[in-house]
CSV table of C-alpha atoms and ligand atoms in Angstrom, one decimal:
chain,number,residue,atom,x,y,z
A,21,UNK,CA,2.6,-1.0,4.1
A,22,UNK,CA,0.2,-2.5,6.7
A,23,UNK,CA,-1.9,-0.2,8.7
A,24,UNK,CA,-5.0,-1.4,10.5
A,25,UNK,CA,-5.0,-4.9,9.3
A,26,UNK,CA,-4.9,-8.1,11.3
A,27,UNK,CA,-2.8,-9.9,8.6
A,28,UNK,CA,0.7,-10.8,9.9
A,29,UNK,CA,3.3,-9.8,7.4
A,30,UNK,CA,6.3,-11.8,6.2
A,31,UNK,CA,9.0,-9.1,6.3
A,32,UNK,CA,11.5,-11.3,4.5
A,33,UNK,CA,9.2,-12.0,1.6
A,34,UNK,CA,8.3,-8.2,1.5
A,35,UNK,CA,11.9,-7.0,1.4
A,36,UNK,CA,13.3,-9.8,-0.9
A,37,UNK,CA,10.6,-10.1,-3.4
A,38,UNK,CA,8.6,-6.9,-3.4
A,39,UNK,CA,11.1,-4.0,-3.3
A,40,UNK,CA,9.1,-2.4,-6.1
A,41,UNK,CA,6.6,-1.2,-3.5
A,42,UNK,CA,9.0,1.4,-2.1
A,43,UNK,CA,11.0,1.8,-5.4
A,44,UNK,CA,7.9,3.1,-7.1
A,45,UNK,CA,7.1,5.1,-4.0
A,46,UNK,CA,10.3,7.1,-4.5
A,47,UNK,CA,8.5,9.2,-7.2
A,48,UNK,CA,5.8,10.1,-4.7
A,49,UNK,CA,8.6,11.7,-2.6
A,50,UNK,CA,8.9,14.3,-5.4
A,51,UNK,CA,5.3,15.3,-4.8
A,52,UNK,CA,6.0,15.4,-1.0
A,53,UNK,CA,9.1,17.5,-1.5
A,54,UNK,CA,10.3,17.2,2.0
A,55,UNK,CA,12.1,20.2,3.4
A,56,UNK,CA,14.9,20.4,5.9
A,57,UNK,CA,13.6,20.8,9.5
A,58,UNK,CA,10.0,19.6,8.6
A,59,UNK,CA,8.4,17.0,10.8
A,60,UNK,CA,6.9,14.3,8.5
A,61,UNK,CA,4.9,11.2,9.3
A,62,UNK,CA,5.3,8.1,7.1
A,63,UNK,CA,1.9,6.3,7.6
A,64,UNK,CA,2.3,2.6,6.8
A,65,UNK,CA,6.0,2.7,6.6
A,66,UNK,CA,6.6,-1.0,6.3
A,67,UNK,CA,10.3,-1.8,6.8
A,68,UNK,CA,11.2,1.9,6.6
A,69,UNK,CA,12.9,2.5,3.2
A,70,UNK,CA,10.9,5.6,2.4
A,71,UNK,CA,11.0,6.9,5.9
A,72,UNK,CA,14.8,6.8,5.6
A,73,UNK,CA,14.6,8.7,2.3
A,74,UNK,CA,12.4,11.4,3.9
A,75,UNK,CA,14.9,11.7,6.8
A,76,UNK,CA,17.8,12.0,4.2
A,77,UNK,CA,16.3,15.2,3.0
A,78,UNK,CA,16.9,16.8,6.5
A,79,UNK,CA,13.3,16.4,7.7
A,80,UNK,CA,12.5,14.7,11.0
A,81,UNK,CA,10.8,11.5,9.9
A,82,UNK,CA,8.6,9.3,12.0
A,83,UNK,CA,7.4,5.9,10.7
A,84,UNK,CA,4.2,4.2,11.7
A,85,UNK,CA,2.8,0.8,10.8
A,86,UNK,CA,0.1,-1.5,12.3
A,87,UNK,CA,2.3,-4.5,11.9
A,88,UNK,CA,4.7,-5.2,14.8
A,89,UNK,CA,7.1,-7.3,12.6
A,90,UNK,CA,7.3,-4.5,10.0
A,91,UNK,CA,8.2,-2.0,12.7
A,92,UNK,CA,10.7,-4.3,14.4
A,93,UNK,CA,12.4,-4.7,11.0
A,94,UNK,CA,12.2,-1.0,10.2
A,95,UNK,CA,13.9,-0.2,13.5
A,96,UNK,CA,16.6,-2.8,12.9
A,97,UNK,CA,17.2,-1.4,9.3
A,98,UNK,CA,17.3,2.3,10.5
A,99,UNK,CA,18.2,2.4,14.2
A,100,UNK,CA,18.7,6.2,14.1
A,101,UNK,CA,15.0,6.8,13.2
A,102,UNK,CA,11.8,6.7,15.2
A,103,UNK,CA,9.2,4.1,14.5
A,104,UNK,CA,5.9,3.2,16.2
A,105,UNK,CA,3.2,0.6,15.9
A,106,UNK,CA,-0.1,2.3,15.3
A,107,UNK,CA,-3.4,1.9,13.5
A,108,UNK,CA,-4.2,4.5,10.8
A,109,UNK,CA,-7.8,4.8,12.0
A,110,UNK,CA,-6.8,5.8,15.5
A,111,UNK,CA,-3.2,7.0,15.5
A,112,UNK,CA,-2.1,10.2,17.4
A,113,UNK,CA,1.0,12.2,17.2
A,114,UNK,CA,2.8,13.9,20.1
A,115,UNK,CA,3.1,17.2,18.1
A,116,UNK,CA,1.4,18.2,14.9
A,117,UNK,CA,3.3,17.5,11.7
A,118,UNK,CA,4.0,19.4,8.5
A,119,UNK,CA,3.1,16.5,6.3
A,120,UNK,CA,1.7,13.0,6.3
A,121,UNK,CA,3.0,10.7,3.6
A,122,UNK,CA,1.5,7.3,2.8
A,123,UNK,CA,2.6,4.9,0.0
A,124,UNK,CA,0.7,1.7,-1.0
A,125,UNK,CA,-1.2,1.4,2.3
A,126,UNK,CA,-4.6,3.0,2.2
A,127,UNK,CA,-6.1,0.3,0.0
A,128,UNK,CA,-6.0,-2.0,3.0
A,129,UNK,CA,-8.4,0.1,5.0
A,130,UNK,CA,-12.1,0.1,4.5
A,131,UNK,CA,-12.8,3.0,6.8
A,132,UNK,CA,-11.2,5.9,4.7
A,133,UNK,CA,-13.0,8.6,6.7
A,134,UNK,CA,-11.5,7.5,9.9
A,135,UNK,CA,-8.0,7.7,8.4
A,136,UNK,CA,-8.7,11.1,6.8
A,137,UNK,CA,-9.9,12.4,10.2
A,138,UNK,CA,-6.8,11.2,12.0
A,139,UNK,CA,-4.5,12.6,9.3
A,140,UNK,CA,-6.3,16.0,9.7
A,141,UNK,CA,-5.8,15.9,13.4
A,142,UNK,CA,-2.1,15.1,13.0
A,143,UNK,CA,-1.4,17.9,10.6
A,144,UNK,CA,-0.7,21.6,11.3
A,145,UNK,CA,-2.9,24.0,9.5
A,146,UNK,CA,-1.6,24.3,6.0
A,147,UNK,CA,0.0,20.9,6.3
A,148,UNK,CA,0.0,18.5,3.4
A,149,UNK,CA,-1.3,15.0,2.9
A,150,UNK,CA,0.5,13.1,0.1
A,151,UNK,CA,-0.7,9.6,-0.6
A,152,UNK,CA,-0.7,6.9,-3.3
A,153,UNK,CA,-2.6,3.7,-3.2
A,154,UNK,CA,-4.7,1.4,-5.4
A,155,UNK,CA,-7.5,3.3,-7.1
A,156,UNK,CA,-10.7,2.1,-8.9
A,157,UNK,CA,-9.9,-0.8,-11.2
A,158,UNK,CA,-6.6,-1.7,-9.5
A,159,UNK,CA,-5.5,-5.3,-10.0
A,160,UNK,CA,-9.0,-5.8,-11.6
A,161,UNK,CA,-7.8,-8.8,-13.7
A,162,UNK,CA,-6.0,-10.5,-10.7
A,163,UNK,CA,-9.0,-9.9,-8.4
A,164,UNK,CA,-11.5,-11.3,-10.9
A,165,UNK,CA,-9.4,-14.4,-11.5
A,166,UNK,CA,-8.8,-14.9,-7.8
A,167,UNK,CA,-12.5,-14.6,-6.9
A,168,UNK,CA,-13.3,-17.1,-9.6
A,169,UNK,CA,-10.7,-19.5,-8.3
A,170,UNK,CA,-12.0,-19.1,-4.8
A,171,UNK,CA,-15.6,-19.5,-5.7
A,172,UNK,CA,-15.8,-23.2,-4.7
A,173,UNK,CA,-14.6,-22.4,-1.2
A,174,UNK,CA,-16.5,-19.2,-0.5
A,175,UNK,CA,-20.2,-18.4,-0.4
A,176,UNK,CA,-19.8,-14.9,-1.7
A,177,UNK,CA,-16.9,-13.1,-3.4
A,178,UNK,CA,-14.7,-11.1,-1.2
A,179,UNK,CA,-12.6,-8.0,-2.1
A,180,UNK,CA,-10.1,-7.4,0.7
A,181,UNK,CA,-9.1,-4.0,-0.7
A,182,UNK,CA,-10.5,-0.5,-0.9
A,183,UNK,CA,-9.9,1.0,-4.4
A,184,UNK,CA,-11.9,4.2,-4.6
A,185,UNK,CA,-12.5,6.4,-7.6
A,186,UNK,CA,-10.8,9.7,-7.8
A,187,UNK,CA,-14.0,11.6,-7.3
A,188,UNK,CA,-15.0,9.5,-4.3
A,189,UNK,CA,-11.7,10.0,-2.5
A,190,UNK,CA,-11.3,13.6,-3.2
A,191,UNK,CA,-14.9,14.3,-2.1
A,192,UNK,CA,-14.1,12.6,1.2
A,193,UNK,CA,-11.0,14.8,1.6
A,194,UNK,CA,-13.0,17.9,0.9
A,195,UNK,CA,-15.7,17.0,3.3
A,196,UNK,CA,-13.2,16.9,6.0
A,197,UNK,CA,-11.7,20.3,5.2
A,198,UNK,CA,-8.9,19.5,2.9
A,199,UNK,CA,-8.1,21.4,-0.3
A,200,UNK,CA,-7.2,18.9,-3.0
A,201,UNK,CA,-4.3,20.4,-5.0
A,202,UNK,CA,-3.5,17.4,-7.1
A,203,UNK,CA,-5.2,14.1,-7.8
A,204,UNK,CA,-4.6,11.5,-10.5
A,205,UNK,CA,-5.8,8.0,-11.3
A,206,UNK,CA,-3.4,6.2,-13.6
A,207,UNK,CA,-2.5,2.8,-14.9
A,208,UNK,CA,0.9,1.6,-13.7
A,209,UNK,CA,1.5,-2.0,-15.0
A,210,UNK,CA,4.0,-3.4,-12.5
A,211,UNK,CA,6.5,-6.1,-13.4
A,212,UNK,CA,6.7,-8.6,-10.6
A,213,UNK,CA,9.9,-10.0,-9.2
A,214,UNK,CA,10.8,-13.7,-9.3
A,215,UNK,CA,10.4,-14.7,-12.9
A,216,UNK,CA,7.9,-17.5,-13.4
A,217,UNK,CA,7.2,-17.5,-9.6
A,218,UNK,CA,6.3,-13.8,-9.7
A,219,UNK,CA,2.5,-14.1,-9.6
A,220,UNK,CA,2.6,-16.9,-6.9
A,221,UNK,CA,4.9,-14.7,-4.8
A,222,UNK,CA,2.6,-11.7,-5.2
A,223,UNK,CA,-0.5,-13.7,-4.3
A,224,UNK,CA,1.2,-15.2,-1.2
A,225,UNK,CA,2.3,-11.8,-0.1
A,226,UNK,CA,-0.8,-9.6,-0.9
A,227,UNK,CA,-3.7,-12.1,-1.1
A,228,UNK,CA,-2.5,-13.9,2.0
A,229,UNK,CA,-5.7,-12.9,3.9
A,230,UNK,CA,-7.8,-14.6,1.2
A,231,UNK,CA,-5.7,-17.7,1.0
A,232,UNK,CA,-4.6,-18.3,4.6
A,233,UNK,CA,-7.7,-20.0,5.8
A,234,UNK,CA,-7.5,-22.7,3.1
A,235,UNK,CA,-5.4,-25.8,3.5
A,236,UNK,CA,-2.0,-25.7,1.8
A,237,UNK,CA,-2.8,-28.0,-1.1
A,238,UNK,CA,-6.0,-25.9,-1.8
A,239,UNK,CA,-3.9,-22.7,-1.7
A,240,UNK,CA,-1.6,-24.2,-4.3
A,241,UNK,CA,-4.5,-25.2,-6.5
A,242,UNK,CA,-6.0,-21.7,-6.3
A,243,UNK,CA,-2.6,-20.1,-7.2
A,244,UNK,CA,-2.2,-22.5,-10.1
A,245,UNK,CA,-5.7,-21.7,-11.4
A,246,UNK,CA,-5.0,-17.9,-11.2
A,247,UNK,CA,-1.7,-18.4,-13.0
A,248,UNK,CA,-3.2,-20.4,-15.9
A,249,UNK,CA,-6.2,-18.0,-16.2
A,250,UNK,CA,-3.9,-14.9,-16.3
A,251,UNK,CA,-1.2,-16.5,-18.5
A,252,UNK,CA,-2.4,-14.9,-21.7
A,253,UNK,CA,-2.9,-11.4,-20.3
A,254,UNK,CA,-0.4,-10.9,-17.4
A,255,UNK,CA,2.6,-13.1,-18.5
A,256,UNK,CA,5.3,-12.9,-21.1
A,257,UNK,CA,7.7,-15.7,-21.8
A,258,UNK,CA,11.2,-14.4,-22.6
A,259,UNK,CA,14.5,-15.9,-23.6
A,260,UNK,CA,15.9,-15.4,-20.2
A,261,UNK,CA,12.7,-16.4,-18.3
A,262,UNK,CA,9.1,-15.4,-17.8
A,263,UNK,CA,7.8,-12.1,-16.6
A,264,UNK,CA,4.5,-11.5,-14.7
A,265,UNK,CA,3.0,-8.0,-14.7
A,266,UNK,CA,0.3,-6.9,-12.2
A,267,UNK,CA,-2.4,-4.6,-13.5
A,268,UNK,CA,-1.9,-1.8,-11.0
A,269,UNK,CA,-3.8,1.4,-11.2
A,270,UNK,CA,-2.8,4.1,-8.7
A,271,UNK,CA,-4.6,6.9,-7.1
A,272,UNK,CA,-2.3,9.7,-6.1
A,273,UNK,CA,-3.3,12.8,-4.1
A,274,UNK,CA,-1.8,16.0,-2.6
A,275,UNK,CA,-4.2,17.7,-0.3
A,276,UNK,CA,-3.7,20.6,2.1
A,277,UNK,CA,-5.3,20.9,5.5
A,278,UNK,CA,-7.3,24.2,5.4
A,279,UNK,CA,-6.3,27.0,7.8
B,27,BEZ,C1,-1.3,-2.2,-4.6
B,27,BEZ,O1,-0.2,-1.7,-4.1
B,27,BEZ,O2,-1.9,-1.7,-5.4
B,27,BEZ,C2,-1.8,-3.4,-4.0
B,27,BEZ,C3,-1.1,-4.1,-3.1
B,27,BEZ,C4,-1.6,-5.3,-2.5
B,27,BEZ,C5,-2.8,-5.7,-2.9
B,27,BEZ,C6,-3.5,-5.0,-3.8
B,27,BEZ,C7,-3.0,-3.9,-4.4
């Protein structure tokens, strides 16, 4: 969830309002296909839900995340599993692992080569790297609207996220000795939890780094401006309440560390 970021995460907001992060991640487990007895690292494990699913397959799962609060909550949720605070750009493992798994994390890190290098060091020869994160064009509508709303308060637009194209990321993997077995970039419109508050919740959770430095009333104005700008494209009013949808586009890869 968080790896190598200096944002402090609100674990309650994450678990109560953004369960879709790990619920969607469950389909990535099919690509990982964890086997009994394997040693598997969950890089950016958040509060541990997918680490636990990996462990349930009989693999030895280790969860890592850069955020201390996330790791404390993961350890509280799953006391029988091993978790550690670590930065994806510098982490080490005590023994090489069969697979590194990472869901919805790598878009936070603007140094992809450092991450790929550490993943390569952590893997056994023939080990697999299975990752999904935001790809080129991810949340493009939200980002454009947010940058526009922040324009009066910023001298230049900021994109806090790394959303590479498929060819850029797979080339980076190949340059570091990985064989890319599978790669896909696909749209995955994502319904947000919380009804009418869904977009505000999402912005408070994931755009926190952009909003936090503004005074509270200005944050509220920015959120309102984004909501009204995106109303016609990202919102549907229903009989039982409104529904916001985020314009997610995912990049999914399976790469093997060459012998
Ligand atoms: C994502 O999972 O695609 C995402 C999460 C937070 C911010 C931006 C994108």
